[in-house]
PDB file of C-alpha atoms and ligand atoms in Angstrom:
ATOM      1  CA  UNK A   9      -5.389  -3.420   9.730  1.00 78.00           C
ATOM      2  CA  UNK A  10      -7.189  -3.937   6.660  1.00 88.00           C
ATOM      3  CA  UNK A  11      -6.704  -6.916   4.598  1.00 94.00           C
ATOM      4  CA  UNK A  12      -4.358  -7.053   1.838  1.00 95.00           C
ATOM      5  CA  UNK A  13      -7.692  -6.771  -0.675  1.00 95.00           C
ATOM      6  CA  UNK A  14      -8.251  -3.236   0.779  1.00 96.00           C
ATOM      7  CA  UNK A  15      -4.403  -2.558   0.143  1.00 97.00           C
ATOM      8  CA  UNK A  16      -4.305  -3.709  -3.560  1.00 97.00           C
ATOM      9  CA  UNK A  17      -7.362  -1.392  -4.519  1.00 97.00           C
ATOM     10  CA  UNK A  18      -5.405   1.218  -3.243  1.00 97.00           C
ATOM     11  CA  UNK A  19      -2.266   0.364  -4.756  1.00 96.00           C
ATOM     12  CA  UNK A  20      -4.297  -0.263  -8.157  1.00 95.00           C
ATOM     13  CA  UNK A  21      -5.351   3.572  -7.817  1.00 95.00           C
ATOM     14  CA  UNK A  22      -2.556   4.988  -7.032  1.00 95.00           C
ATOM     15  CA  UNK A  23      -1.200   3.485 -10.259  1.00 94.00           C
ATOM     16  CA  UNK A  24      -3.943   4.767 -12.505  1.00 91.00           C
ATOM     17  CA  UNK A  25      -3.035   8.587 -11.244  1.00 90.00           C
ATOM     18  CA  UNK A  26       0.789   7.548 -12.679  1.00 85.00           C
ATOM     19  CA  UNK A  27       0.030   4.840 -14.841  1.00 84.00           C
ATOM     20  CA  UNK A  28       3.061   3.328 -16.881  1.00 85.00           C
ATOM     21  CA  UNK A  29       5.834   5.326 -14.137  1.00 86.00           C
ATOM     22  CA  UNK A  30       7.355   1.923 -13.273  1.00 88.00           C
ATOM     23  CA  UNK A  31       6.877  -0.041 -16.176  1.00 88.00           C
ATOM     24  CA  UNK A  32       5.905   0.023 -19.820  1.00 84.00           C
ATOM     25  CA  UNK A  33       3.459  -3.061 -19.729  1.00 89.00           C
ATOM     26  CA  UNK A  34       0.392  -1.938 -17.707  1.00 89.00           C
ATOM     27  CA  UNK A  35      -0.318  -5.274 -15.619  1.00 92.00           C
ATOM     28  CA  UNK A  36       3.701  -5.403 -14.363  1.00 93.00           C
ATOM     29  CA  UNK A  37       2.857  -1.634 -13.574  1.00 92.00           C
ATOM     30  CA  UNK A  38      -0.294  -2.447 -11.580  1.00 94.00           C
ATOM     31  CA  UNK A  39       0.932  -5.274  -9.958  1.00 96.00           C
ATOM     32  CA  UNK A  40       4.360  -3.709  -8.785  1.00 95.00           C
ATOM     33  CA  UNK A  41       1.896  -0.820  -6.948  1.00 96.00           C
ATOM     34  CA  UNK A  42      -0.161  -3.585  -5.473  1.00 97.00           C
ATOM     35  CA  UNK A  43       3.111  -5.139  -3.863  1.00 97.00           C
ATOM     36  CA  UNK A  44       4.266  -2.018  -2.961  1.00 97.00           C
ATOM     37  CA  UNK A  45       0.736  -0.935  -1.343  1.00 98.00           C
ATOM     38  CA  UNK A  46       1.096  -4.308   0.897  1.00 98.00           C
ATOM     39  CA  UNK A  47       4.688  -4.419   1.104  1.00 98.00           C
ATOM     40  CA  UNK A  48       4.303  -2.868   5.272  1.00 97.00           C
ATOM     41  CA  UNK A  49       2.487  -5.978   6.056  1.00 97.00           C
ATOM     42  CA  UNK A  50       5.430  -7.966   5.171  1.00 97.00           C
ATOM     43  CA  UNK A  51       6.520  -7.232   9.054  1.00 96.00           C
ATOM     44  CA  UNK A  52       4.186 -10.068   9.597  1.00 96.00           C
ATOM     45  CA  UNK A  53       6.976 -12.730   7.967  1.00 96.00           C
ATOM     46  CA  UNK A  54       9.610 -12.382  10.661  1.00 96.00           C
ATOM     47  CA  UNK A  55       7.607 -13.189  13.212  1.00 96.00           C
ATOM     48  CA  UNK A  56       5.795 -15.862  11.304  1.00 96.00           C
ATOM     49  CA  UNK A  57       9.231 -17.749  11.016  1.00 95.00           C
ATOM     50  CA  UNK A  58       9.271 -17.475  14.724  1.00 96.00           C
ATOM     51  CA  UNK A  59       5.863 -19.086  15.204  1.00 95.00           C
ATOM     52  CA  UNK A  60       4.145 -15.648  16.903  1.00 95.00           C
ATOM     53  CA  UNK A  61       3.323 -13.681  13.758  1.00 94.00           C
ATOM     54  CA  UNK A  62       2.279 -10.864  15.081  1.00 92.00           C
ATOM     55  CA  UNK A  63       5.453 -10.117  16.948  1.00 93.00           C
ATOM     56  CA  UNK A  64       6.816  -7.511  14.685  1.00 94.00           C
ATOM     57  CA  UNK A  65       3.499  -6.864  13.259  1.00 95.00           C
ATOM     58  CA  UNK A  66       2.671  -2.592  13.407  1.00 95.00           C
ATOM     59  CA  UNK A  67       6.332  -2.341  14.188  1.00 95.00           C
ATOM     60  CA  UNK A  68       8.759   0.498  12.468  1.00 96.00           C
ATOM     61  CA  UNK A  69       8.156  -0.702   9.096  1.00 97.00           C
ATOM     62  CA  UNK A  70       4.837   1.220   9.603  1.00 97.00           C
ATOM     63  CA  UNK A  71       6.094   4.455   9.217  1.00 98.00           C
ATOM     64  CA  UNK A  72       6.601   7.179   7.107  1.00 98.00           C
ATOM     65  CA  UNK A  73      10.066   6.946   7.803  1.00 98.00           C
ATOM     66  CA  UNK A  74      10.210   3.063   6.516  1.00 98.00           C
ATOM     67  CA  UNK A  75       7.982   4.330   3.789  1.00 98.00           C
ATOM     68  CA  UNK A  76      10.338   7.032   2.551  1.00 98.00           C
ATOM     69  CA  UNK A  77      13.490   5.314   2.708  1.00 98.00           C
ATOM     70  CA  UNK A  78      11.634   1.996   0.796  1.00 97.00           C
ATOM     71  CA  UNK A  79      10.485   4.414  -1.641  1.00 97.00           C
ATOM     72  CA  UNK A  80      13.436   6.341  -2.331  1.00 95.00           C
ATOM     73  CA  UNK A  81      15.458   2.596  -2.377  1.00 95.00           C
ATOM     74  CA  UNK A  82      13.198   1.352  -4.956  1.00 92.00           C
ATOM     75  CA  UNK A  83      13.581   4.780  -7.473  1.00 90.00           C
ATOM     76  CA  UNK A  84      17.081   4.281  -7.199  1.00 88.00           C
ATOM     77  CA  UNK A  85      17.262   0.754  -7.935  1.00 88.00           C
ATOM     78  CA  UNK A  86      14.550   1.626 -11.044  1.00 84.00           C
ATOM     79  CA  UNK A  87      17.077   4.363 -11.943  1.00 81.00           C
ATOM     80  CA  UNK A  88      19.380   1.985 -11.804  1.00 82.00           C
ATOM     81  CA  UNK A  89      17.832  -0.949 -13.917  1.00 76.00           C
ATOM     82  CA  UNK A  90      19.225  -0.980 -17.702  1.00 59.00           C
ATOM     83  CA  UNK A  91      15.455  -3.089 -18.275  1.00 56.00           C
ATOM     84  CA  UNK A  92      13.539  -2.758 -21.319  1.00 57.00           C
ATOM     85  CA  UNK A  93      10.669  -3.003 -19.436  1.00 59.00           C
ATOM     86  CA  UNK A  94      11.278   0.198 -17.368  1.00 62.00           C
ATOM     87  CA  UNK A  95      10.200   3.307 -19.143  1.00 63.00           C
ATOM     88  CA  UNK A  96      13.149   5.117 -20.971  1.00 55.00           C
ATOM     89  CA  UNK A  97      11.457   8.510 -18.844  1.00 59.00           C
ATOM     90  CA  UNK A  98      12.532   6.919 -15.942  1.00 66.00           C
ATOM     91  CA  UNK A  99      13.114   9.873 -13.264  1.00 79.00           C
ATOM     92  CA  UNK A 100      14.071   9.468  -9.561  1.00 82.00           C
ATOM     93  CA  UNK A 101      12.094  12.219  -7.590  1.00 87.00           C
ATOM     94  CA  UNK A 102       8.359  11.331  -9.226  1.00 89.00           C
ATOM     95  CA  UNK A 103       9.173   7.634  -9.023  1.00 91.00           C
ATOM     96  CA  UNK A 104      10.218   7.815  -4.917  1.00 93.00           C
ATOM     97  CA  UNK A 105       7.333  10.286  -4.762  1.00 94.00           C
ATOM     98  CA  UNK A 106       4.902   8.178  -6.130  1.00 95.00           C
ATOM     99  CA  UNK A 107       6.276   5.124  -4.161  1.00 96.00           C
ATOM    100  CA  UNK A 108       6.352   6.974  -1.138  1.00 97.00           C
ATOM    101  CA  UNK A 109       2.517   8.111  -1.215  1.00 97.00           C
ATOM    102  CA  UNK A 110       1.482   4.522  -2.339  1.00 97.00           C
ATOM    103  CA  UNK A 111       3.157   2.697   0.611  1.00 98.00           C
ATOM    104  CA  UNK A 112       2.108   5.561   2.840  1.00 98.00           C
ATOM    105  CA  UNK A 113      -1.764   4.826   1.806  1.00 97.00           C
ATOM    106  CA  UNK A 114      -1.118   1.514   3.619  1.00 98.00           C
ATOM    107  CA  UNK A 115      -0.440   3.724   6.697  1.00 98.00           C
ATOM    108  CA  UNK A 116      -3.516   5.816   6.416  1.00 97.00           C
ATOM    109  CA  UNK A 117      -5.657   2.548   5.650  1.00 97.00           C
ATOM    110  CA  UNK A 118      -4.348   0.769   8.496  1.00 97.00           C
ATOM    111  CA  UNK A 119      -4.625   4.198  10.783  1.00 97.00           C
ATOM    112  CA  UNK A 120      -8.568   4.345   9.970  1.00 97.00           C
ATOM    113  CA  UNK A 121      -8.900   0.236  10.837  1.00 96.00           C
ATOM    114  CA  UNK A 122     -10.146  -1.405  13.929  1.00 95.00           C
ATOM    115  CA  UNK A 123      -7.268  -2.494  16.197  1.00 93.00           C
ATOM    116  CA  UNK A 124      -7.764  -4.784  19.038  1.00 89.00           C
ATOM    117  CA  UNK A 125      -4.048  -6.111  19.248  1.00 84.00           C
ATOM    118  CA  UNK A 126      -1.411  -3.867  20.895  1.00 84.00           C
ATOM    119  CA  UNK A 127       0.358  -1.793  20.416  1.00 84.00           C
ATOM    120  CA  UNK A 128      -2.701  -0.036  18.941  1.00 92.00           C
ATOM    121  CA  UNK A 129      -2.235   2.156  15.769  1.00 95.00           C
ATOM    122  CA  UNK A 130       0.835   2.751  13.794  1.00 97.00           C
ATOM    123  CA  UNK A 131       4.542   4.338  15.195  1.00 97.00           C
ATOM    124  CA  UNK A 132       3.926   6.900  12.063  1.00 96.00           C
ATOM    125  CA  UNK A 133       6.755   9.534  12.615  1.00 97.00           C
ATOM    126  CA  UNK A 134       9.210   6.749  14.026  1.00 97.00           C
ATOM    127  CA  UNK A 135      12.027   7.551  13.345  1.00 96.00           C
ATOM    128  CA  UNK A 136      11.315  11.491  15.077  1.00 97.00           C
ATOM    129  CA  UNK A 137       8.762   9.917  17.111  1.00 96.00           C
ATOM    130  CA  UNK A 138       7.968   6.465  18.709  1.00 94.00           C
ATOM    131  CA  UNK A 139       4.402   7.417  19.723  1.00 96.00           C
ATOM    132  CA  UNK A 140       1.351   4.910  17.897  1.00 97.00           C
ATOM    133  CA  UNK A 141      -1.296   6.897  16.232  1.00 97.00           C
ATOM    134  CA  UNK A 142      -4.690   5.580  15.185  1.00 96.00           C
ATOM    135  CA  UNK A 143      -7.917   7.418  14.063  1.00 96.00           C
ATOM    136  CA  UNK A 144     -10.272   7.893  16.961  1.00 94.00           C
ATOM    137  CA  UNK A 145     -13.071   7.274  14.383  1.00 95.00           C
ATOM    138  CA  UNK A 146     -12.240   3.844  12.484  1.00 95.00           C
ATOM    139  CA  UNK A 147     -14.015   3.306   8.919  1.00 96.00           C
ATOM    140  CA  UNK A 148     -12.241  -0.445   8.515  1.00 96.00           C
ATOM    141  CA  UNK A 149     -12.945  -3.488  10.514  1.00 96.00           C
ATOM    142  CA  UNK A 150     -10.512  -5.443  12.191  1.00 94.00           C
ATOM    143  CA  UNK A 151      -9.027  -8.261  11.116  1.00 93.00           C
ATOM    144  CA  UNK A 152      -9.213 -11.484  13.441  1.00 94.00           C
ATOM    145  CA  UNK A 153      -6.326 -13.494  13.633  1.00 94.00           C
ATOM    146  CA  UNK A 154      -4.963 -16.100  15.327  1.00 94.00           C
ATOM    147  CA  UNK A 155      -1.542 -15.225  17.154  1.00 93.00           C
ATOM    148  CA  UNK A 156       0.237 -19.018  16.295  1.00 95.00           C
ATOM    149  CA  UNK A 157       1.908 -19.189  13.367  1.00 94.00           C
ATOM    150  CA  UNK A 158       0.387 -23.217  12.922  1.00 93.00           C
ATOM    151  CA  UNK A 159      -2.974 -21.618  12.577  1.00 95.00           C
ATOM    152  CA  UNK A 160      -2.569 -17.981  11.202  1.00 95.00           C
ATOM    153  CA  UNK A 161      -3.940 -18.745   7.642  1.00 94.00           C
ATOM    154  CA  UNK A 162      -7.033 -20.512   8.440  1.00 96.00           C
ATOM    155  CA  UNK A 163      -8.267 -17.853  11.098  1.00 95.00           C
ATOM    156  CA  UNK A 164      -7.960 -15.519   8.870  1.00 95.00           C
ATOM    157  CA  UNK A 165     -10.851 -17.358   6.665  1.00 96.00           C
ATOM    158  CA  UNK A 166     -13.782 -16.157   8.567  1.00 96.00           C
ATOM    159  CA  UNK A 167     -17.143 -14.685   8.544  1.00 96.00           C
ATOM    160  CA  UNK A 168     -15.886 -11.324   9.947  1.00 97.00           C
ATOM    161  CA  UNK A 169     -13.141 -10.879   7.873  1.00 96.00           C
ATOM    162  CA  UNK A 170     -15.305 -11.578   4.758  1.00 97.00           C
ATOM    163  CA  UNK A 171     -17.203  -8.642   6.120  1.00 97.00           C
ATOM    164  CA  UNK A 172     -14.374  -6.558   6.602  1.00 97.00           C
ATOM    165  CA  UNK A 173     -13.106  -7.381   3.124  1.00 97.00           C
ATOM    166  CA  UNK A 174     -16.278  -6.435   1.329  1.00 97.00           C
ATOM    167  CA  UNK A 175     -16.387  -3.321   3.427  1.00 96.00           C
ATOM    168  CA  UNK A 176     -12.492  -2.351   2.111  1.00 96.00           C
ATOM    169  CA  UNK A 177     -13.668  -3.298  -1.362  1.00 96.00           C
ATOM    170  CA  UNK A 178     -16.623  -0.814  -1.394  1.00 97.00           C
ATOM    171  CA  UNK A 179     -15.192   2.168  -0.074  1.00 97.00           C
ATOM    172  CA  UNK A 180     -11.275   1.677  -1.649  1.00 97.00           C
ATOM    173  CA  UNK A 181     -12.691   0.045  -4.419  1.00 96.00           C
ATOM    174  CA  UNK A 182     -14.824   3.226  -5.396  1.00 96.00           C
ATOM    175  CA  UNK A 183     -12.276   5.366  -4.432  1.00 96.00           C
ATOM    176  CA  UNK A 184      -9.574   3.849  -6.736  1.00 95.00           C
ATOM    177  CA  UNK A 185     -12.880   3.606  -9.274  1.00 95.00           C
ATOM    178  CA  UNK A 186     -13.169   7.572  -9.135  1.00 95.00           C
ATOM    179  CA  UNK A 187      -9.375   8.016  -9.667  1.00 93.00           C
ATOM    180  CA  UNK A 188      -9.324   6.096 -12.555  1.00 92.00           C
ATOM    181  CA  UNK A 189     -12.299   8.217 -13.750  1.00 94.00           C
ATOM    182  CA  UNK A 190     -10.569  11.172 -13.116  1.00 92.00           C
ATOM    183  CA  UNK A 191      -7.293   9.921 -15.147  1.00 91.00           C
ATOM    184  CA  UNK A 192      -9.516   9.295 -18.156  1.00 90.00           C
ATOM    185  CA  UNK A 193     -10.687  12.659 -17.967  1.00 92.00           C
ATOM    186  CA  UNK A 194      -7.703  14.188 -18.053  1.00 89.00           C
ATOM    187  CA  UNK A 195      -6.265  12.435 -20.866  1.00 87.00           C
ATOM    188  CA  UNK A 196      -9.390  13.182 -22.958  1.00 88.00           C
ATOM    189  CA  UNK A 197      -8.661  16.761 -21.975  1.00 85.00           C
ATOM    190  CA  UNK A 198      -4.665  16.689 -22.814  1.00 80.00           C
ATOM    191  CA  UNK A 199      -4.082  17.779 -26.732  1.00 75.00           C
ATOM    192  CA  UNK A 200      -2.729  15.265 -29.265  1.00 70.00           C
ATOM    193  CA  UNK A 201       0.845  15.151 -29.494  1.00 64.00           C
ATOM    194  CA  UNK A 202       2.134  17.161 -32.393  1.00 66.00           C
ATOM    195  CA  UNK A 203       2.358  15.408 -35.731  1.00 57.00           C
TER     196      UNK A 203
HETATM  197 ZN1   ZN B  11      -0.455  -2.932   7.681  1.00 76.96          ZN
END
């Protein structure tokens, strides 16, 4: 799994491609893609409170399944909201679309990542499937860990997982870099609204 740094750059790409979908104000926007890009990890929680945090950890809530109904949960609630701060354009299918491919680039990041812990890889097409999948040719590092809750944050502070962090930032940094080129592009491209 990569860490949540690798996640956010993602998410923060994602939202340049559909910037303002969610909300008007830009950093609101951003940051609601960031949670959602790191919202599978949240599987860690459960089994934090139980003092072996990675009990549930790579369980069904990395799926495509989790990640359609989430996404199609969160468009309706937007729908939903009477907010100010949601965009008056607000429509369901782009917004569970979008949510849907930003919570599934947590899959595909995770799928390309290291894993020594089992069950190795990801239950993607749970529920149709049960079987884990993981890329036989990882791009991520792992993530070292400790299993016990009592020392779960500190390990995570180490010289490896630096590593692995600058690694994530590099490649999904420049990725979400060239989508946020690409964005600028085409709205120097689009004609000015009439008027
Ligand atoms: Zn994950």
């Amino acid at each position: 799994m990569p860490l949540p740094v690798g996640h956010a750059l993602a998410g923060i790409g994602l939202q340049r491609v559909w910037r303002g979908l969610f909300f008007r104000k830009g950093w609101h926007d951003a940051l609601f893609c960031v949670l959602l890009a790191n919202l599978p990890d949240a599987d860690f929680l459960p089994g934090l409170l139980l003092g072996r945090p990675n009990l549930y950890h790579h369980g069904v809530f990395h799926s495509l399944g989790a990640a359609l109904a989430v996404a199609l949960l969160a468009a309706g609630l937007f729908r939903l909201a009477g907010r100010r701060a949601v965009p008056a354009r607000r429509r369901l299918w782009p917004m569970a679309a979008a949510a849907f491919l930003i919570l599934s680039s947590h899959l595909l990041l995770d799928c390309f990542a290291v894993d020594h812990v089992p069950p190795f890889g990801l239950p993607l097409l749970w529920p149709v499937s049960g079987r884990y999948f993981i890329a036989s040719r990882p791009i991520f590092l792992d993530v070292t860990r400790s299993a016990d809750a009592g020392d779960f944050f500190i390990s995570i502070l180490s010289r490896h997982n630096l590593a692995a962090a600058l690694r994530e930032a590099a490649l999904v940094g420049g990725a979400a870099f060239c989508l946020a080129l690409w964005r600028a592009w085409r709205d120097r491209r689009r004609p000015p609204p009439p008027g």
